[in-house]
Amino acid sequence: MSYTPLSTGIHVDSSRRLWAMVTAQSTYAFGVTNDGLLMHLHWGPRLVSLADLPSAILKPERSSQEPALSQATEEYPPFGGLRYGETAAKVTFADGTRELDLRFATAEVTERDGLPALIVTLRDAAYPLTVQLCYKVDVENDLIIRSATFASEANETLRIERAFSAVWHLPRQYAPRTLTTLAGQWLGETRLQQRPLVAGTALIESRRGITGATANPWFAIESTFETTTETYFGALAWSGNWVIRATTDIMGTTAVAGGIHEHDFTWLLQSGESFTTPEFVAGFAQDGLNGARRRLHHYTREQVLPKPQVLQPRPVLYNSWEATFFDVTEEGQRKLAERAARLGVELFVVDDGWFPARVNDHAGLGDWRPDPVKFPHGLKPLSEYVKSLGMQFGLWVEPEMVNADSDLYRAHPDWIYHFPRRPRSEARNQLVLNMARTDVQAYLIEVLDKLVAENGIDFLKWDMNRPISEPGWSDEIERGGEAREIWVRHALGVYAVMDALRASHPDLVIESCSSGGSRADLGILRRTDQIWTSDNTHPEARLFIQEGFSLVFPARVMVAWVTDQGRGLLPVAYRCHVSMLGTLGIGGNLVHWSDAEMDEVANWIAIYKEIRPLVQDGDQYWLLSPHATHGEVAAVEYVTAEEAVVFAFRRADLFGELLPRLRLLKLQPEANYRIEVLGQNDSASYAASGAALMSYGLSLPLKRGPFASCIVRLRKQ
Ligand code: DGJ
């Protein structure tokens, strides 16, 4: 047999009905059995030839308790027949049949969103229902992006009760695997969790109607063979209820299934309609979590984040929240703006508290117009003043919410989720607008459009401070609809309002916020440019949160403010350096900052602007992990073909010991780098080769004492 090396792209073996998606370093393949079942064949290292793949077969049952279908690695296993493992889909037909029997119909190699794509159509054996599986291939980043579309030609309405985006099969193996997830809560999001995968199911989810902080819809599964660490990883692009389950059987077979949560989910599918799941992107890396991170960052920048904003550096921002809370006044904001401009801030954002009755969190949400008491002449004079200081102007909003004490709620009490005979649960004194309603969407589009247009707003911080409860929608039930759709329709409603706003204001930048980082996912990032990472702005806590956050999202997305948290206790440099790891912001009460503090922070902002392209868009490697060292040390390298910058942090200096040299990654071995410690006037620059820096390592110029940090810049000579 002669081997023709497979090029990257999508390959078809028509005679064996087999498909392989070949990326730079991986292959993903499946085939069709004689009975028309779509069977997974391989996901892992890049294959040389299609001939290396077996034909798809349904292996015989192991025993009557382990039927063949139950052990099969189907690409999109439906609930039906002798299947007892993970299933991707469940449908109830009008006649009461609650099973699917999906068989292969067609496959087409095409292009979607500028990427090679494979569309496989499965058809139910007895009912006029198709499920189209879409596989987009990101060749350079070793990623497969999956989604599924249900379409019905039946005369009756059918009920979709589960519609996952994908089931990912990992090959069986003896080597133990470790599952990494990101868990958290308010003030402590995206913290790394690691556990061995043993027989059983590990589950992460949100049933709150938003992405949530309890877990982020991302996973990584690693195993080490000799010297390589193989990592399978994925992220779900969805901002509503979601679930990801990793199920391992006693033989070491692992399947990861995920998508919209089936909890309280039903979608009515009428004849001629279709329903498409969110995308689930996953990849294979042989360079561990750092490799997984790099691939997702590239993908997010290249395929997810809105253009043209993604092509511009994210500006240094100031946000007033921690400085003033609800005590917003025009005079106070002007003072802060003047101080912010002196620091070199480029975008000034007025947070919560600018609209009527908003003196605390009991009233005002929903009435998106300037408070006539706080802003007698509206927001325009402040916006113009901010611009005259050379900054852009941004504003906080929370469009999905109302307080009961608001004009909007008084006018439209039926616009919130509720059950007619149940109390309407408040959280932070607020209720959630039914974003599934098109009249609510239209109202928000009109109000926000006016707000942005009339006040010269360049930036919106879009907040969402409570989960959904009492998910009822009686009008829809009266129309014969299904209120359980709200879990999906809420997220789609938010997307629709954002899309409309962006369409009429193409330069508008939106920051996704949900009590900090409760809405951080690749779905919201299709229409927002950055994410407020956490309300916890203490630098020590931030290192943990930011390490986890960085596993999914690139630095340009991760907003990090220097606030008054840790002020007076931690060195100014340490506080600035932690925030310089992402999109830098300032959030302290600048009126109280001394001239010396102002000058020092201004200096770090100037340095940040110099290295910003590298930080925001370079490849990012966490060389020392706060998670692994319980916060003792951290080191992050950002690198491009031309240069690199390394940040290092050491919490305590109990024993007066130097840190080991840091071996850098991805430099050019033959190149000579000029090395300079930023912000330290007393340090001389020196040179070393990329090879030396990657093998012998870089000595870290950390000063003695607690909370030491440094930034080292390396430029190719
Ligand atoms: C929660 C956000 O995370 C904070 O930054 C701030 O915007 C408050 N909401 C305002 O209510």
mmCIF file of N, CA and C in Angstrom, residues 30 67 150 176 476 490 500 545 613 624 636:
data_model
loop_
_atom_site.group_PDB
_atom_site.id
_atom_site.type_symbol
_atom_site.label_atom_id
_atom_site.label_comp_id
_atom_site.label_asym_id
_atom_site.label_seq_id
_atom_site.Cartn_x
_atom_site.Cartn_y
_atom_site.Cartn_z
ATOM 1 N N PHE A 30 -14.443 10.553 10.970
ATOM 2 C CA PHE A 30 -15.586 9.674 11.222
ATOM 3 C C PHE A 30 -16.013 8.998 9.934
ATOM 4 N N PRO A 67 -25.137 -3.403 25.199
ATOM 5 C CA PRO A 67 -25.505 -3.530 23.782
ATOM 6 C C PRO A 67 -24.551 -2.739 22.884
ATOM 7 N N PHE A 150 -31.581 21.377 13.603
ATOM 8 C CA PHE A 150 -32.755 20.504 13.501
ATOM 9 C C PHE A 150 -33.735 21.169 12.537
ATOM 10 N N PRO A 176 -3.702 7.714 32.918
ATOM 11 C CA PRO A 176 -4.761 8.469 33.589
ATOM 12 C C PRO A 176 -4.930 9.859 32.982
ATOM 13 N N GLU A 476 -47.313 33.772 25.962
ATOM 14 C CA GLU A 476 -46.839 32.839 24.954
ATOM 15 C C GLU A 476 -47.609 31.525 25.054
ATOM 16 N N HIS A 490 -33.862 34.075 25.950
ATOM 17 C CA HIS A 490 -33.274 35.205 26.674
ATOM 18 C C HIS A 490 -31.902 35.555 26.079
ATOM 19 N N ALA A 500 -28.250 44.624 16.920
ATOM 20 C CA ALA A 500 -28.927 45.786 16.320
ATOM 21 C C ALA A 500 -28.172 47.072 16.669
ATOM 22 N N ILE A 545 -7.500 34.498 39.506
ATOM 23 C CA ILE A 545 -8.657 34.659 38.611
ATOM 24 C C ILE A 545 -8.173 34.837 37.172
ATOM 25 N N PRO A 613 0.618 46.217 22.331
ATOM 26 C CA PRO A 613 0.318 45.275 21.243
ATOM 27 C C PRO A 613 0.793 43.856 21.568
ATOM 28 N N LEU A 624 5.018 30.413 35.332
ATOM 29 C CA LEU A 624 4.868 30.028 36.741
ATOM 30 C C LEU A 624 3.401 30.233 37.080
ATOM 31 N N VAL A 636 4.365 35.377 33.555
ATOM 32 C CA VAL A 636 3.653 35.281 32.278
ATOM 33 C C VAL A 636 4.544 35.870 31.192
#
